[in-house]
Structures are given as structure tokens and as C-alpha cells.
C-alpha angles and dihedrals in degrees: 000000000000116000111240119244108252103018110143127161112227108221122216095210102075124105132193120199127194127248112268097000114136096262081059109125125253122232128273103283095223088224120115116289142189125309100271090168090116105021114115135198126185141160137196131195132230145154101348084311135098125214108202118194145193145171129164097043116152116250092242087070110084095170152005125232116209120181102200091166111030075210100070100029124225135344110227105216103184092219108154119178125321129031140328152101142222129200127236120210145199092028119152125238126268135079122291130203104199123193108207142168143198124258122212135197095243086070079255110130109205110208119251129204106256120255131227123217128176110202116202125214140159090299087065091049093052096062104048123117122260115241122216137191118252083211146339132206113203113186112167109303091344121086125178121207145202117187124190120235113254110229109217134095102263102038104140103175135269140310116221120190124177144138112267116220097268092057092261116140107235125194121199119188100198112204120226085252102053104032093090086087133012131176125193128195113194112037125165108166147010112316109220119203148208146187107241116211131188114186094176116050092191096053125058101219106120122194115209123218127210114326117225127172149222129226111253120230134257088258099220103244086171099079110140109262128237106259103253140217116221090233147013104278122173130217123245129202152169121226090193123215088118129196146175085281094050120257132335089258130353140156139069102345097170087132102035128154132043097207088073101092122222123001102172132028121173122217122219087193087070102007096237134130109220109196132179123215141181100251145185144202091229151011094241100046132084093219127143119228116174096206138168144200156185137233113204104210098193099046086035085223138130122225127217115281132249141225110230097169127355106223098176095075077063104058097242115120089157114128084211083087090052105138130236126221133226135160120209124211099284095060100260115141115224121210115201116201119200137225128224106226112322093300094087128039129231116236134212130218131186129188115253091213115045108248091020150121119183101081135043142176133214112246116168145316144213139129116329126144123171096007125206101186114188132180147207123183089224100033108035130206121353104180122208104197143153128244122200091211076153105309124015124293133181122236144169139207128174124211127199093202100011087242094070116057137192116227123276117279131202115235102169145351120164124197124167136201104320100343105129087194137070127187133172140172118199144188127205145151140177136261114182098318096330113126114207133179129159118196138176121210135239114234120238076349096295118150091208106055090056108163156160120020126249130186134211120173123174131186098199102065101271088318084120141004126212134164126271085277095043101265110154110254119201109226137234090045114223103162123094081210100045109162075243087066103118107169120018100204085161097086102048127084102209103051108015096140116081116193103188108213102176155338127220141154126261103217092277097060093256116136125251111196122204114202136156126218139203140178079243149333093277129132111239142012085323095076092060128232115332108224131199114216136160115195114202138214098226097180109270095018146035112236119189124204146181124245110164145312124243126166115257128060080220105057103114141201140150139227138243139193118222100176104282087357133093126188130191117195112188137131094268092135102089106260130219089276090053097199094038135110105287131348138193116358104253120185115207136194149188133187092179101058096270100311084119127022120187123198094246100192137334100235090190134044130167098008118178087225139034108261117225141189112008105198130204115229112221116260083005116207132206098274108040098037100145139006135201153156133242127214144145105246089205100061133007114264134154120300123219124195116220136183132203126218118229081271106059099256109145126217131193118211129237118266089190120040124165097185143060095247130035143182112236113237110248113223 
């Protein structure tokens, strides 16, 4: 934030006493004082304001006495040993040279050396030189500058104000050593700019020169819009590997799996929640549609949806190639596109307006299945993502820009004893720049024996990797028994399979993991009972606790943090197809860091179809608190998208809208 021109504190503690009263100050004794060898005094001036400082000052001195106007005698500034400073306010500008002494306790004064403090004021700013740019380029919303250096001695840099394209006033304070080329990305109007001058280093007060201005752009309106679909329609789909209790996993999968990561993310700039889903053009049809859409939460509408990729031209109509979201620190939302395997890549989008959807444009592609895309404005994309050399194996690659990428990484691939094969699924997620993934392992690479659940964090952007109490971790990591190995479900008979379902922070930035575990991957009563468990980072241990059971290893939820407390929302309530994918929708909650759970509120009953995934958008607000799909896992039927509010109130969205903007249907 800039400072404000003119923003002083008025301090108590001063006191001005009048010449020849009888507080005045007596001369200098002449006898020996106090030690003043490392005492230091110093003072610095600002926007019609002072800051006087001092620090070594022996413990006989209780105070400092500063005439700034022989008028109006000395200023009694209570200082006492050690260090500290006080501000003086409302002066006028000019320089002052300020004779001043210590007081001491013993009623002695010990002579100072005067200071001199030159105050600034409107009179300074007046006379500052103008800037200038050596050349601009303006090309639609995006405007790139080169800025000439100012020569004089307290030239800071440059201040940039423009309308963004959404009509926001932005403010840009360029540094010296950046203003030799500036580039801006979302420009809607004229920039004006000014030269930017500090006189004082030590002091924050800045003094602007002569504004000019450059022409703003014809910002392109005519870029060619996404196809829509007039309504939210999920995908549905059939894994296969069927059984007397259906497949092994079937239904409305428009937001499978968890591993994308993450499908909705809300924005306080513009207070909408922009969320990706697997689509379709119709209920009867296996078609892949990438799409993606926006919750309004002031109107409490939903606008028309967008295709991002069609899939289905492809051939592809598998939920596996379902896109993430993110939005980077302009404002542009990034749609990330998976690939199934290494067969087919994964593909990145990014908006062509900042905060819209209604236009993207194609970026890159590579391999990139099951894609966690975090973000941090000063850092950019750091990508979690699977790779099928063979089995699957767990990478990483950071971007400064998303179009730019550093090479693959290996994070983790287990083998043990004679296995040839290593697979893992994991889960992970940000706070601050603390990068957090938990992950189980495959064994002998296959997808149905996952188990145990191990943890990496790093807090240099992927330079290093430790355990949750800092402990170095080797990556990738190669070792069943890793020192990140957090639960070993291998080893036990009655719960040996570990499906992992989200990772959040308890208010102190340790993980919470929410997984789910079975005695395997089968459909039925044959795969034993399915339990809900998180198992917590408390500081110094891992507990585990219980939460609930449901009937299916895919049933799926996520977890949120609200303070103390935490909430789970997931279809842990049996559903119509009883042995199905998902179920009835079930919220959650502890006060006591998971000891107790209770069983808060059913949010759905007697649904026509089991309800799956439900998905937490990141930094979730009241409103647009969850999202998730319905579907019969035993034939294919249409699949409806819904949303809950904070609350719990529960909205369908529309399947036919005509116009660009539409109300949910509350149920």
C-alpha cells in the first residue's frame, strides 16, 4: 500500500515548554556527565513531520530537549536508555538546525551536538522535475512501457494509475530499478504517470512530480468467444469391471476425481466462484465437454457455461481428462485440462479477459494426468501431476508465467522386494508457500491394492522436501518404509486399502488429511466396511481418528476448516443404489480436532439418484461452499450439478438455460 501524502501521528508525550517558565531547562552544568561515547541521535524529515531517533543513550538520561523555534523554547521528548523515536507533526517546511541537550534524572543537562532536519512540504513538490517514457507500446488491454530514468537525488521510481478492464482503479508503484520496463496486463483506460521521489530513506513519505499520460488502447472486445451449452450437464460414465453389486465405480462424474485439484476457486476482487466440470451436450450421450462456469455471489446467479475443450471430437468421453481451475495474480483464470496416461496430453487455457469466461485461448500442452495446480502471486505455478512411464508416478514442474515450464521432476516411486512396478495417487494443496501433498502407494503398480499414506511438504518451492516436522526427505521417494511414511495400512487384514479425499490446514498451517479405507477395492459387502478417517499433524505427532462408514471406497468429500472447527461434507448417508458411487449428501463436523465427530445435518434425502464428489472450492465463501454431480451408477441417466450454500441450503443448477444468466433452483 501507498502512504498517503500528508499522513502524520500526533504523540501525547511531547511537551513544549515555554521560554523562561519555570520547566524550562537549565544550561548545561559544566560538571562531568554521563558516558555519551555511543550514544546516537539522529533525526530525519518528512511530510510536514519530523521522526527523531535514538539509541545508546546512558540510563542517567530520561529525556531529550529539542528547540526547534527559540520562540517557543524546547520540546521535551521522554527518551531514557535504549532505543526508540517519536514523530513530530504540523511542522512547516523548511531546515532546521536544532540545538538540543540531554536531561538527566539528577535535574544535570549534558550538552548534544544540534541536529539538523529539513521538513518537505508542498513548496519541495513543486519544484520537482517532470519523467517521461523513451516509448510505449499499447496493443488492446496490454501496454508495454519504458520509463527514463529521473536524475536527481531523490528519484524512487514511478506511480502508474489506470482502469483496469473491468472498470477497477489500479495503482502501481514501479521501483528505479524496475521502471526501465514495465508491462501491464489488464489495461482499460489511459495510464497517467508520475515521477515518484523519496528524499528521506528512512522515512516513507513520497513527492510526486508532473503527471503525464498515455493513450489508452482500443481494448479488443471481439475476441472470439468459447462455444456454450445452454446448462450445467454432467457427464456420466462407466469404469467397467462389473460385478453382482454394479461397476466399480459408475454415475455422474462431472467432478471426479479428487486428484484434480482444484476445480473451483472463489475471488473476493470480483466476488465469483469460477469452477471447472467434466460436461456433456446431452444426457444420452458419453461425450466429453471440458467446460467451465461462474457463480455470481451478489446476484446469487449462475451464468451460461463455457467450452473450454471438446473432448468428445476426440473420442474421448472419460471423466479421468476432467480440468482444474486456477487464477494468477492478474486476474486471468487457467484452465488446466488433463490427460489420461501418456497417451493423451494434458492441455493448458488461459482467459483472454482477466475474471471471464467467455473467451480462451489455447497455451501449451504436455503430459499431465491428474493435475494439482497451485499458485502463488510471487512465486507462480508450481504443478503436482502423474506420469504412466509404465505405472504411475508422481512429478512436479513450476512456471513462472504458466506458458514457460521447468522440466519434470520425480517426487515419489516405491518398489519393494521384487515388485517391477510403482503407483501412487496423491492429494495436496498450499498454505502460504508451503507446498503439501500426501500420497499412498500401489503395490507392484496395481491400482487396486492402494495403501498406506505418506507425506512431503517443502517451503522453497520443490528445492527440498522434509517431513511434517522438518525432517529431510530424500525424493523421490523410493523406500515402503520412507521416514515420510505416516500410516502403514499394508500390514493389516481388515482395512489394507487407503483411498486419500483431501488435504487442508488446521489454523495453525498443519496438515489434516481425509481418507477413506477398505478391506479392498471390491464392489459390495465383500469389500468390508468403508471408514472415514482424518488423521491430523498436530505439531510434534500424527492422531488418527474416526469420523463415520458409508459403502462404497469411492464415495468421495472434502474437507474444510472453519477456525477450531473442522467440517467434512461428503455422501456418506447410503443412496437409492445402494452399492453404488456416492449416496446421500452428509455434513460433518468437530470442535475437538477430530476426537468426536457428529453428524451436523443431512443436506439430501430421497434423492432419485446417488450424489458424488462433492468438491471444496478454494477459499470457499458462504454461498458456493460445495459443489457436486448426481448419477445412477447402474444405467446411464442424466447428471445434474448442484451446489450448497455455508448453510447447508442446497441448489440445483439449471440443465436448460436461455439466457446468459440464471437463478439455481433451491431443493
Amino acid at each position: 500500500m501507498l502512504p498517503r501524502p500528508g499522513i502524520s501521528l500526533l504523540f501525547a508525550c511531547f511537551l513544549a515548554v515555554s521560554c523562561g517558565g519555570e520547566n524550562t531547562p537549565a544550561e548545561p552544568s559544566g560538571q562531568s556527565g554521563p558516558d555519551m561515547s555511543g550514544a546516537e541521535v539522529s533525526a530525519a524529515g518528512g511530510r510536514e513531520r519530523a521522526e527523531v531517533r535514538w539509541k545508546g543513550l546512558p540510563g542517567e538520561i530520561t529525556s531529550l530537549a529539542l528547540t526547534l523555534d527559540p520562540q517557543k523554547g524546547a520540546t521535551v521528548i521522554p527518551a531514557g536508555s535504549g532505543e526508540g523515536h517519536v514523530e513530530l507533526d504540523n511542522l512547516a517546511e523548511k531546515t532546521y538546525r536544532c540545538p538540543m541537550f540531554g536531561m538527566c534524572s539528577d535535574g544535570t543537562t549534558v550538552a548534544m551536538d544540534d541536529l539538523s532536519i529539513t521538513v518537505y512540504g508542498s513548496r519541495y513538490e513543486a519544484g520537482l522535475p517532470g519523467g517521461g517514457e523513451v516509448s510505449h507500446t499499447v496493443s488492446g488491454a496490454r501496454a508495454s512501457i519504458c520509463l527514463k530514468a529521473v536524475s536527481h537525488y531523490s528519484y524512487y521510481g514511478y506511480l502508474l494509475e489506470y482502469t483496469s478492464v473491468n472498470g477497477e482503479p489500479k495503482t502501481m508503484l514501479v521501483e528505479r530499478t524496475e521502471a526501465a520496463s514495465v508491462t501491464l496486463i489488464d489495461v482499460g483506460s489511459a495510464i497517467s504517470v508520475r515521477p515518484v521521489f523519496k528524499p528521506e530513506a528512512t522515512m516513507d513519505d513520497l513527492f510526486y512530480g508532473p503527471e503525464f499520460e498515455i493513450a489508452a488502447g482500443s481494448v479488443e472486445e471481439n475476441y472470439p468467444p468459447n462455444e456454450t451449452v445452454d446448462g450445467y450437464r454432467g457427464i456420466w460414465f462407466d469404469l467397467g469391471q462389473a460385478s453382482d453389486y454394479g461397476s466399480k465405480y459408475s454415475g455422474g462424474l462431472g467432478t471426479y476425481t479428487m486428484k484434480h485439484i482444484p476445480m473451483a476457486i472463489y475471488s473476493p476482487v470480483v466476488n465469483k466462484t469460477f469452477f471447472v466440470y467434466g460436461g456433456t451436450p446431452a444426457d444420452n450421450k458419453k461425450y466429453l465437454l471440458c467446460m467451465i462456469g461462474c457463480y455470481d455471489h451478489a446476484t446469487g446467479m449462475l451464468q451460461k457455461p463455457r467450452i473450454v475443450m471438446d473432448k468428445g471430437v476426440l473420442g474421448v468421453a472419460d471423466p479421468h481428462d476432467d480440468p482444474t481451475v486456477q487464477i494468477d495474480r492478474d486476474g486471468y483464470v487457467w484452465v488446466f485440462v488433463a490427460g489420461r496416461s501418456n497417451k493423451r496430453n494434458g492441455v493448458r487455457y488461459r482467459s483472454r479477459k482477466p475474471y471471464d469466461i467467455t473467451s480462451f485461448e489455447y497455451i501449451n500442452e504436455d503430459i499431465m494426468a491428474y493435475p494439482q495446480v497451485m499458485y502463488h502471486p510471487d512465486k507462480g505455478f508450481f504443478l503436482f501431476y502423474t506420469r504412466y512411464d509404465g505405472t504411475r508416478q508422481l512429478f512436479w514442474r513450476t512456471s513462472r508465467d504458466g506458458v514457460n515450464w521447468t522440466d519434470y521432476k520425480q517426487l515419489a516411486s516405491i518398489k519393494e522386494g521384487t515388485e517391477k512396478n510403482s503407483g501412487h495417487y496423491q492429494i495436496s494443496n498450499i498454505c502460504g508457500t508451503k507446498l503439501c501433498t500426501a500420497f499412498n502407494r500401489h503395490i507392484n503398480g496395481n491400482v487396486d491394492t492402494r495403501t498406506n499414506i505418506y507425506y512431503v511438504q517443502s517451503t522453497d518451492w520443490g528445492q527440498s522436501w522434509t517431513t511434517a516436522d522438518g525432517s529431510p526427505v530424500k525424493v523421490p521417494v523410493t523406500e515402503r518404509y520412507s521416514n515420510c511414511l505416516v500410516r502403514d495400512y499394508q500390514i493389516t487384514d481388515e482395512t489394507h486399502n487407503c483411498y486419500i479425499k483431501d488435504l487442508n490446514f488446521d489454523s495453525a498451517g498443519n496438515p489434516i488429511i481425509l481418507y477413506v479405507t477398505s478391506r479392498s477395492h471390491t464392489t459390495g459387502p465383500e469389500g468390508g466396511t468403508r471408514i472415514w478417517h482424518v488423521i491430523h499433524w498436530t505439531g510434534s505427532t500424527w492422531d488418527e481418528s474416526v469420523i463415520t462408514t458409508s459403502t462404497h471406497c469411492y464415495d468421495s468429500g472434502s474437507l474444510w476448516v472453519e477456525g477450531n472447527d473442522w467440517v467434512v461434507i461428503a455422501p456418506t448417508n447410503p443412496g437409492p443404489q445402494y452399492w453404488g458411487a456416492g449416496g446421500e449428501v452428509v455434513r460433518w463436523r468437530t470442535s475437538d480436532q477430530g476426537r468426536t465427530w457428529t453428524k451436523e445435518a443431512e443436506l439430501t434425502s430421497g434423492s432419485t439418484n446417488n450424489q458424488t464428489y462433492m468438491r471444496r472450492p478454494w477459499y470457499a465463501a458462504d454461498g458456493f461452499y460445495c459443489f457436486w454431480a448426481d448419477g445412477n451408477p447402474d444405467k446411464i441417466t442424466r447428471s445434474n450439478l448442484y451446489f450448497c450454500t455455508k448453510d447447508g441450503t442446497v441448489y440445483r443448477m439449471p440443465y436448460q438455460m436461455d439466457a446468459e444468466w440464471a437463478k439455481p433452483e433451491r431443493l
